[in-house]
Protein backbone atom coordinates (compact mmCIF):
# COMPACT_ATOMS: atom_id res chain seq x y z
CA UNK A 1 0.00 0.00 0.00
CA UNK A 2 1.49 3.32 -1.08
CA UNK A 3 0.47 6.52 0.70
CA UNK A 4 0.42 9.69 -1.37
CA UNK A 5 -0.38 12.75 0.70
CA UNK A 6 -1.04 16.07 -1.02
CA UNK A 7 -1.79 19.54 0.29
CA UNK A 8 -5.43 19.99 -0.58
CA UNK A 9 -8.37 18.94 -2.71
CA UNK A 10 -7.03 20.70 -5.84
CA UNK A 11 -3.79 18.78 -5.60
CA UNK A 12 -5.74 15.58 -5.05
CA UNK A 13 -7.41 16.05 -8.44
CA UNK A 14 -4.09 16.58 -10.18
CA UNK A 15 -2.40 13.62 -8.48
CA UNK A 16 -5.33 11.34 -9.26
CA UNK A 17 -5.24 12.40 -12.91
CA UNK A 18 -1.48 11.73 -12.99
CA UNK A 19 -2.12 8.21 -11.65
CA UNK A 20 -4.71 7.66 -14.35
CA UNK A 21 -2.52 9.09 -17.12
CA UNK A 22 0.28 6.67 -16.22
CA UNK A 23 -2.17 3.76 -16.19
CA UNK A 24 -3.63 4.79 -19.56
CA UNK A 25 -0.19 5.11 -21.11
CA UNK A 26 0.45 1.48 -20.16
CA UNK A 27 -2.97 0.25 -21.31
CA UNK A 28 -5.33 2.59 -23.18
CA UNK A 29 -8.19 0.04 -23.19
CA UNK A 30 -7.93 -0.75 -19.48
CA UNK A 31 -10.96 -2.05 -17.62
CA UNK A 32 -11.89 0.28 -14.79
CA UNK A 33 -14.46 0.39 -11.99
CA UNK A 34 -15.22 3.91 -10.82
CA UNK A 35 -16.85 5.32 -7.70
CA UNK A 36 -19.31 8.15 -7.47
CA UNK A 37 -19.46 10.20 -4.24
CA UNK A 38 -18.00 13.67 -3.81
CA UNK A 39 -14.35 12.78 -3.29
CA UNK A 40 -13.29 11.51 -6.74
CA UNK A 41 -15.10 14.31 -8.61
CA UNK A 42 -12.00 16.53 -8.59
CA UNK A 43 -10.01 13.74 -10.23
CA UNK A 44 -12.69 13.27 -12.89
CA UNK A 45 -12.85 17.01 -13.59
CA UNK A 46 -9.09 17.13 -14.02
CA UNK A 47 -9.20 14.11 -16.36
CA UNK A 48 -11.90 15.77 -18.45
CA UNK A 49 -9.88 19.01 -18.59
CA UNK A 50 -6.77 17.17 -19.76
CA UNK A 51 -8.78 15.30 -22.36
CA UNK A 52 -10.28 18.59 -23.60
CA UNK A 53 -6.75 19.95 -24.00
CA UNK A 54 -5.76 16.87 -26.03
CA UNK A 55 -3.42 15.57 -23.33
CA UNK A 56 -5.23 12.36 -22.58
CA UNK A 57 -7.00 9.69 -24.64
CA UNK A 58 -9.71 8.13 -22.50
CA UNK A 59 -12.21 6.87 -25.05
CA UNK A 60 -10.95 3.27 -25.11
CA UNK A 61 -11.52 2.65 -21.41
CA UNK A 62 -13.95 -0.12 -20.52
CA UNK A 63 -15.96 1.10 -17.55
CA UNK A 64 -17.84 -0.87 -14.90
CA UNK A 65 -20.40 0.63 -12.53
CA UNK A 66 -19.43 0.15 -8.88
CA UNK A 67 -22.79 0.26 -7.13
CA UNK A 68 -26.47 1.12 -7.56
CA UNK A 69 -29.46 1.76 -5.37
CA UNK A 70 -31.99 -1.04 -5.56
CA UNK A 71 -35.17 -0.28 -7.47
CA UNK A 72 -34.20 3.07 -9.03
CA UNK A 73 -34.60 3.61 -12.77
CA UNK A 74 -31.57 5.07 -14.59
CA UNK A 75 -33.42 8.36 -15.07
CA UNK A 76 -34.13 8.76 -11.32
CA UNK A 77 -32.17 11.80 -10.13
CA UNK A 78 -30.55 9.61 -7.45
CA UNK A 79 -29.33 6.99 -9.93
CA UNK A 80 -25.64 6.31 -9.37
CA UNK A 81 -25.37 5.30 -13.01
CA UNK A 82 -26.63 8.77 -13.93
CA UNK A 83 -24.01 10.35 -11.67
CA UNK A 84 -21.26 8.19 -13.15
CA UNK A 85 -22.47 9.04 -16.65
CA UNK A 86 -22.43 12.80 -16.07
CA UNK A 87 -19.12 12.90 -14.19
CA UNK A 88 -17.02 10.26 -15.95
CA UNK A 89 -18.45 8.52 -19.01
CA UNK A 90 -19.74 11.53 -20.91
CA UNK A 91 -16.90 14.02 -20.21
CA UNK A 92 -14.31 11.35 -21.00
CA UNK A 93 -16.01 10.44 -24.29
CA UNK A 94 -16.46 6.76 -23.48
CA UNK A 95 -18.96 5.07 -25.81
CA UNK A 96 -21.85 3.40 -23.98
CA UNK A 97 -20.97 0.10 -25.63
CA UNK A 98 -17.85 0.17 -23.43
CA UNK A 99 -19.86 0.50 -20.21
CA UNK A 100 -21.14 -2.35 -18.05
CA UNK A 101 -23.99 -1.28 -15.77
CA UNK A 102 -25.11 -2.73 -12.50
CA UNK A 103 -28.83 -2.20 -13.05
CA UNK A 104 -30.54 -1.66 -9.70
CA UNK A 105 -33.96 -1.61 -11.36
CA UNK A 106 -33.74 -5.09 -12.91
CA UNK A 107 -36.64 -7.44 -12.14
CA UNK A 108 -34.20 -10.11 -10.91
CA UNK A 109 -31.38 -8.27 -9.09
CA UNK A 110 -29.76 -11.54 -7.98
CA UNK A 111 -29.40 -12.59 -11.62
CA UNK A 112 -27.91 -9.24 -12.68
CA UNK A 113 -25.33 -9.50 -9.89
CA UNK A 114 -24.25 -12.92 -11.16
CA UNK A 115 -24.19 -11.59 -14.75
CA UNK A 116 -22.05 -8.63 -13.63
CA UNK A 117 -19.53 -10.96 -11.95
CA UNK A 118 -19.35 -13.00 -15.17
CA UNK A 119 -18.89 -9.86 -17.28
CA UNK A 120 -16.00 -8.68 -15.10
CA UNK A 121 -14.34 -12.09 -15.22
CA UNK A 122 -14.85 -12.32 -19.01
CA UNK A 123 -13.12 -8.95 -19.32
CA UNK A 124 -10.16 -10.36 -17.36
CA UNK A 125 -10.98 -8.54 -14.08
CA UNK A 126 -10.36 -4.89 -13.31
CA UNK A 127 -7.09 -3.33 -14.42
CA UNK A 128 -7.95 -0.17 -12.49
CA UNK A 129 -10.20 0.82 -9.66
CA UNK A 130 -10.94 4.30 -8.34
CA UNK A 131 -12.67 4.17 -4.97
CA UNK A 132 -13.82 6.50 -2.23
CA UNK A 133 -13.92 5.66 1.46
CA UNK A 134 -17.17 5.49 3.38
CA UNK A 135 -17.31 6.92 6.89
CA UNK A 136 -17.93 3.35 8.09
CA UNK A 137 -15.01 1.95 6.04
CA UNK A 138 -17.16 0.65 3.19
CA UNK A 139 -15.88 0.16 -0.36
CA UNK A 140 -18.61 0.68 -2.93
CA UNK A 141 -21.57 -0.46 -0.87
CA UNK A 142 -19.69 -3.33 0.74
CA UNK A 143 -20.96 -2.39 4.17
CA UNK A 144 -19.41 -3.67 7.39
CA UNK A 145 -19.14 -6.53 7.99
CA UNK A 146 -17.99 -7.64 4.52
CA UNK A 147 -15.56 -10.54 4.13
CA UNK A 148 -12.94 -10.38 1.37
CA UNK A 149 -14.66 -13.04 -0.72
CA UNK A 150 -18.06 -11.29 -0.77
CA UNK A 151 -19.44 -11.38 -4.33
CA UNK A 152 -21.52 -8.78 -6.14
CA UNK A 153 -24.82 -8.78 -4.28
CA UNK A 154 -27.79 -6.98 -2.75
CA UNK A 155 -26.96 -5.21 0.51
CA UNK A 156 -28.82 -3.36 3.25
CA UNK A 157 -27.28 0.06 3.81
CA UNK A 158 -26.10 0.85 7.32
CA UNK A 159 -27.48 3.91 9.13
CA UNK A 160 -24.04 5.55 8.71
CA UNK A 161 -24.14 5.21 4.93
CA UNK A 162 -27.73 6.42 4.76
CA UNK A 163 -26.82 9.46 6.86
CA UNK A 164 -23.72 10.28 4.83
CA UNK A 165 -25.51 9.88 1.49
CA UNK A 166 -28.41 12.06 2.62
CA UNK A 167 -26.50 15.19 1.65
CA UNK A 168 -26.51 14.21 -2.01
CA UNK A 169 -30.26 13.75 -2.20
CA UNK A 170 -31.79 16.21 0.25
CA UNK A 171 -32.44 14.18 3.38
CA UNK A 172 -32.22 10.70 4.85
CA UNK A 173 -35.76 9.89 3.75
CA UNK A 174 -34.61 10.29 0.13
CA UNK A 175 -31.90 7.64 0.40
CA UNK A 176 -32.92 4.14 -0.68
CA UNK A 177 -32.31 1.50 1.99
CA UNK A 178 -30.92 -1.23 -0.24
CA UNK A 179 -28.33 -1.34 -2.97
CA UNK A 180 -26.32 -3.54 -5.29
CA UNK A 181 -22.58 -3.47 -4.95
CA UNK A 182 -19.65 -4.86 -6.87
CA UNK A 183 -18.17 -7.58 -4.66
CA UNK A 184 -15.15 -7.35 -2.41
CA UNK A 185 -13.54 -10.25 -4.27
CA UNK A 186 -13.47 -8.34 -7.57
CA UNK A 187 -12.34 -5.07 -5.96
CA UNK A 188 -9.49 -6.71 -4.06
CA UNK A 189 -8.30 -8.42 -7.25
CA UNK A 190 -7.99 -5.15 -9.21
CA UNK A 191 -4.48 -4.81 -10.56
CA UNK A 192 -4.22 -1.16 -9.48
CA UNK A 193 -6.40 0.68 -7.00
CA UNK A 194 -6.62 4.37 -6.19
CA UNK A 195 -8.38 5.10 -2.90
CA UNK A 196 -9.19 8.82 -2.81
CA UNK A 197 -9.81 10.39 0.60
CA UNK A 198 -10.37 14.02 1.53
CA UNK A 199 -11.27 15.96 4.65
CA UNK A 200 -10.76 15.83 8.40
CA UNK A 201 -13.99 13.88 8.89
CA UNK A 202 -12.29 10.88 7.21
CA UNK A 203 -9.12 11.06 9.31
CA UNK A 204 -10.03 8.47 11.93
CA UNK A 205 -11.43 5.89 9.52
CA UNK A 206 -8.54 6.37 7.09
CA UNK A 207 -5.99 5.74 9.83
CA UNK A 208 -7.77 2.52 10.75
CA UNK A 209 -7.92 1.44 7.09
CA UNK A 210 -4.18 1.97 6.61
CA UNK A 211 -2.70 1.12 10.00
CA UNK A 212 -5.37 -0.87 11.82
CA UNK A 213 -6.10 -4.60 11.80
CA UNK A 214 -7.51 -6.14 8.64
CA UNK A 215 -11.11 -6.90 9.51
CA UNK A 216 -14.52 -7.38 7.87
CA UNK A 217 -15.74 -4.65 10.21
CA UNK A 218 -13.72 -2.16 8.14
CA UNK A 219 -14.02 -3.58 4.61
CA UNK A 220 -11.50 -1.10 3.18
CA UNK A 221 -8.82 -2.49 5.54
CA UNK A 222 -8.56 -5.46 3.14
CA UNK A 223 -6.84 -3.10 0.72
CA UNK A 224 -3.77 -3.71 2.90
CA UNK A 225 -3.71 -7.17 1.30
CA UNK A 226 -4.43 -6.11 -2.31
CA UNK A 227 -1.87 -5.49 -5.08
CA UNK A 228 -0.68 -1.99 -6.02
CA UNK A 229 -2.95 0.14 -3.88
CA UNK A 230 -2.33 3.89 -3.80
CA UNK A 231 -4.04 5.78 -1.00
CA UNK A 232 -4.32 9.36 -2.23
CA UNK A 233 -5.29 11.67 0.62
CA UNK A 234 -5.12 15.35 1.40
CA UNK A 235 -3.48 16.61 4.59
CA UNK A 236 -6.82 17.16 6.23
CA UNK A 237 -7.54 13.44 5.92
CA UNK A 238 -4.11 12.17 6.93
CA UNK A 239 -2.26 14.85 8.86
CA UNK A 240 1.45 15.53 8.67
P1 LIG B 1 -17.75 10.67 -0.45
O1 LIG B 1 -18.34 9.19 -0.31
O2 LIG B 1 -16.65 10.58 -1.46
O3 LIG B 1 -18.89 11.50 -0.92
O4 LIG B 1 -17.23 11.04 0.90
C1 LIG B 1 -17.49 8.12 -0.13
C2 LIG B 1 -18.26 6.86 0.12
O5 LIG B 1 -19.28 6.88 0.83
O6 LIG B 1 -17.85 5.80 -0.37
CSV table of N, CA and C in Angstrom, one decimal, residues 169-226:
chain,number,residue,atom,x,y,z
A,169,UNK,N,-28.9,13.9,-1.7
A,169,UNK,CA,-30.3,13.7,-2.2
A,169,UNK,C,-31.3,14.5,-1.4
A,170,UNK,N,-30.8,15.3,-0.4
A,170,UNK,CA,-31.8,16.2,0.2
A,170,UNK,C,-32.5,15.6,1.4
A,171,UNK,N,-31.8,14.7,2.1
A,171,UNK,CA,-32.4,14.2,3.4
A,171,UNK,C,-32.4,12.7,3.5
A,172,UNK,N,-32.3,12.2,4.7
A,172,UNK,CA,-32.2,10.7,4.9
A,172,UNK,C,-33.4,10.0,4.3
A,173,UNK,N,-34.6,10.6,4.3
A,173,UNK,CA,-35.8,9.9,3.8
A,173,UNK,C,-35.7,9.7,2.2
A,174,UNK,N,-34.8,10.4,1.6
A,174,UNK,CA,-34.6,10.3,0.1
A,174,UNK,C,-33.6,9.2,-0.3
A,175,UNK,N,-32.9,8.6,0.7
A,175,UNK,CA,-31.9,7.6,0.4
A,175,UNK,C,-32.5,6.2,0.4
A,176,UNK,N,-32.4,5.5,-0.7
A,176,UNK,CA,-32.9,4.1,-0.7
A,176,UNK,C,-32.2,3.3,0.4
A,177,UNK,N,-32.9,2.3,0.9
A,177,UNK,CA,-32.3,1.5,2.0
A,177,UNK,C,-31.5,0.3,1.5
A,178,UNK,N,-31.6,0.0,0.2
A,178,UNK,CA,-30.9,-1.2,-0.2
A,178,UNK,C,-30.2,-0.9,-1.5
A,179,UNK,N,-29.2,-1.7,-1.8
A,179,UNK,CA,-28.3,-1.3,-3.0
A,179,UNK,C,-27.7,-2.6,-3.5
A,180,UNK,N,-27.2,-2.5,-4.7
A,180,UNK,CA,-26.3,-3.5,-5.3
A,180,UNK,C,-24.9,-3.0,-5.2
A,181,UNK,N,-24.0,-3.9,-4.9
A,181,UNK,CA,-22.6,-3.5,-5.0
A,181,UNK,C,-21.7,-4.5,-5.6
A,182,UNK,N,-20.7,-4.0,-6.4
A,182,UNK,CA,-19.7,-4.9,-6.9
A,182,UNK,C,-19.0,-5.5,-5.7
A,183,UNK,N,-18.7,-6.8,-5.8
A,183,UNK,CA,-18.2,-7.6,-4.7
A,183,UNK,C,-16.8,-7.2,-4.2
A,184,UNK,N,-16.5,-7.5,-3.0
A,184,UNK,CA,-15.2,-7.4,-2.4
A,184,UNK,C,-14.1,-8.2,-3.2
A,185,UNK,N,-14.5,-9.4,-3.6
A,185,UNK,CA,-13.5,-10.3,-4.3
A,185,UNK,C,-13.0,-9.6,-5.5
A,186,UNK,N,-13.9,-9.0,-6.3
A,186,UNK,CA,-13.5,-8.3,-7.6
A,186,UNK,C,-12.6,-7.1,-7.3
A,187,UNK,N,-13.1,-6.3,-6.3
A,187,UNK,CA,-12.3,-5.1,-6.0
A,187,UNK,C,-10.9,-5.4,-5.5
A,188,UNK,N,-10.8,-6.4,-4.6
A,188,UNK,CA,-9.5,-6.7,-4.1
A,188,UNK,C,-8.6,-7.3,-5.1
A,189,UNK,N,-9.1,-7.8,-6.2
A,189,UNK,CA,-8.3,-8.4,-7.2
A,189,UNK,C,-7.9,-7.4,-8.3
A,190,UNK,N,-8.4,-6.2,-8.2
A,190,UNK,CA,-8.0,-5.2,-9.2
A,190,UNK,C,-6.5,-5.0,-9.2
A,191,UNK,N,-5.9,-4.8,-10.5
A,191,UNK,CA,-4.5,-4.8,-10.6
A,191,UNK,C,-3.9,-3.5,-10.0
A,192,UNK,N,-4.6,-2.4,-10.1
A,192,UNK,CA,-4.2,-1.2,-9.5
A,192,UNK,C,-5.4,-0.5,-8.9
A,193,UNK,N,-5.3,0.0,-7.7
A,193,UNK,CA,-6.4,0.7,-7.0
A,193,UNK,C,-6.0,2.1,-6.5
A,194,UNK,N,-6.8,3.0,-6.7
A,194,UNK,CA,-6.6,4.4,-6.2
A,194,UNK,C,-7.7,4.6,-5.2
A,195,UNK,N,-7.4,4.8,-3.9
A,195,UNK,CA,-8.4,5.1,-2.9
A,195,UNK,C,-8.2,6.6,-2.6
A,196,UNK,N,-9.3,7.4,-2.9
A,196,UNK,CA,-9.2,8.8,-2.8
A,196,UNK,C,-9.9,9.3,-1.6
A,197,UNK,N,-9.2,10.0,-0.7
A,197,UNK,CA,-9.8,10.4,0.6
A,197,UNK,C,-9.5,11.9,0.9
A,198,UNK,N,-10.5,12.6,1.3
A,198,UNK,CA,-10.4,14.0,1.5
A,198,UNK,C,-11.1,14.4,2.8
A,199,UNK,N,-10.5,15.3,3.6
A,199,UNK,CA,-11.3,16.0,4.7
A,199,UNK,C,-11.0,15.4,6.0
A,200,UNK,N,-11.1,16.2,7.0
A,200,UNK,CA,-10.8,15.8,8.4
A,200,UNK,C,-11.8,14.8,8.9
A,201,UNK,N,-13.0,14.8,8.4
A,201,UNK,CA,-14.0,13.9,8.9
A,201,UNK,C,-13.7,12.4,8.5
A,202,UNK,N,-12.7,12.2,7.6
A,202,UNK,CA,-12.3,10.9,7.2
A,202,UNK,C,-11.0,10.4,7.9
A,203,UNK,N,-10.4,11.3,8.8
A,203,UNK,CA,-9.1,11.1,9.3
A,203,UNK,C,-9.1,9.8,10.2
A,204,UNK,N,-10.0,9.6,11.0
A,204,UNK,CA,-10.0,8.5,11.9
A,204,UNK,C,-10.2,7.2,11.1
A,205,UNK,N,-11.2,7.1,10.3
A,205,UNK,CA,-11.4,5.9,9.5
A,205,UNK,C,-10.3,5.6,8.6
A,206,UNK,N,-9.7,6.6,8.0
A,206,UNK,CA,-8.5,6.4,7.1
A,206,UNK,C,-7.4,5.8,7.9
A,207,UNK,N,-7.1,6.3,9.0
A,207,UNK,CA,-6.0,5.7,9.8
A,207,UNK,C,-6.2,4.3,10.1
A,208,UNK,N,-7.5,3.9,10.4
A,208,UNK,CA,-7.8,2.5,10.7
A,208,UNK,C,-7.7,1.6,9.5
A,209,UNK,N,-8.0,2.2,8.4
A,209,UNK,CA,-7.9,1.4,7.1
A,209,UNK,C,-6.5,1.1,6.8
A,210,UNK,N,-5.6,2.1,7.0
A,210,UNK,CA,-4.2,2.0,6.6
A,210,UNK,C,-3.3,1.3,7.7
A,211,UNK,N,-3.6,1.6,8.9
A,211,UNK,CA,-2.7,1.1,10.0
A,211,UNK,C,-3.4,0.1,10.9
A,212,UNK,N,-4.7,0.0,10.9
A,212,UNK,CA,-5.4,-0.9,11.8
A,212,UNK,C,-5.4,-2.3,11.4
A,213,UNK,N,-6.0,-3.2,12.2
A,213,UNK,CA,-6.1,-4.6,11.8
A,213,UNK,C,-7.0,-4.8,10.6
A,214,UNK,N,-6.7,-5.8,9.8
A,214,UNK,CA,-7.5,-6.1,8.6
A,214,UNK,C,-8.7,-6.9,9.1
A,215,UNK,N,-9.9,-6.3,8.9
A,215,UNK,CA,-11.1,-6.9,9.5
A,215,UNK,C,-12.3,-6.6,8.6
A,216,UNK,N,-13.3,-7.6,8.6
A,216,UNK,CA,-14.5,-7.4,7.9
A,216,UNK,C,-15.3,-6.2,8.4
A,217,UNK,N,-15.0,-5.8,9.6
A,217,UNK,CA,-15.7,-4.6,10.2
A,217,UNK,C,-15.3,-3.3,9.6
A,218,UNK,N,-14.2,-3.3,8.9
A,218,UNK,CA,-13.7,-2.2,8.1
A,218,UNK,C,-13.3,-2.7,6.8
A,219,UNK,N,-14.3,-2.9,5.9
A,219,UNK,CA,-14.0,-3.6,4.6
A,219,UNK,C,-12.8,-3.0,3.9
A,220,UNK,N,-12.6,-1.7,3.9
A,220,UNK,CA,-11.5,-1.1,3.2
A,220,UNK,C,-10.1,-1.5,3.7
A,221,UNK,N,-10.1,-2.0,5.0
A,221,UNK,CA,-8.8,-2.5,5.5
A,221,UNK,C,-8.2,-3.6,4.7
A,222,UNK,N,-9.1,-4.4,4.0
A,222,UNK,CA,-8.6,-5.5,3.1
A,222,UNK,C,-7.7,-4.9,2.0
A,223,UNK,N,-7.8,-3.7,1.7
A,223,UNK,CA,-6.8,-3.1,0.7
A,223,UNK,C,-5.4,-3.3,1.2
A,224,UNK,N,-5.1,-3.4,2.4
A,224,UNK,CA,-3.8,-3.7,2.9
A,224,UNK,C,-3.2,-5.0,2.3
A,225,UNK,N,-4.1,-5.9,1.8
A,225,UNK,CA,-3.7,-7.2,1.3
A,225,UNK,C,-3.8,-7.2,-0.2
A,226,UNK,N,-4.2,-6.1,-0.9
A,226,UNK,CA,-4.4,-6.1,-2.3
A,226,UNK,C,-3.2,-5.6,-3.0
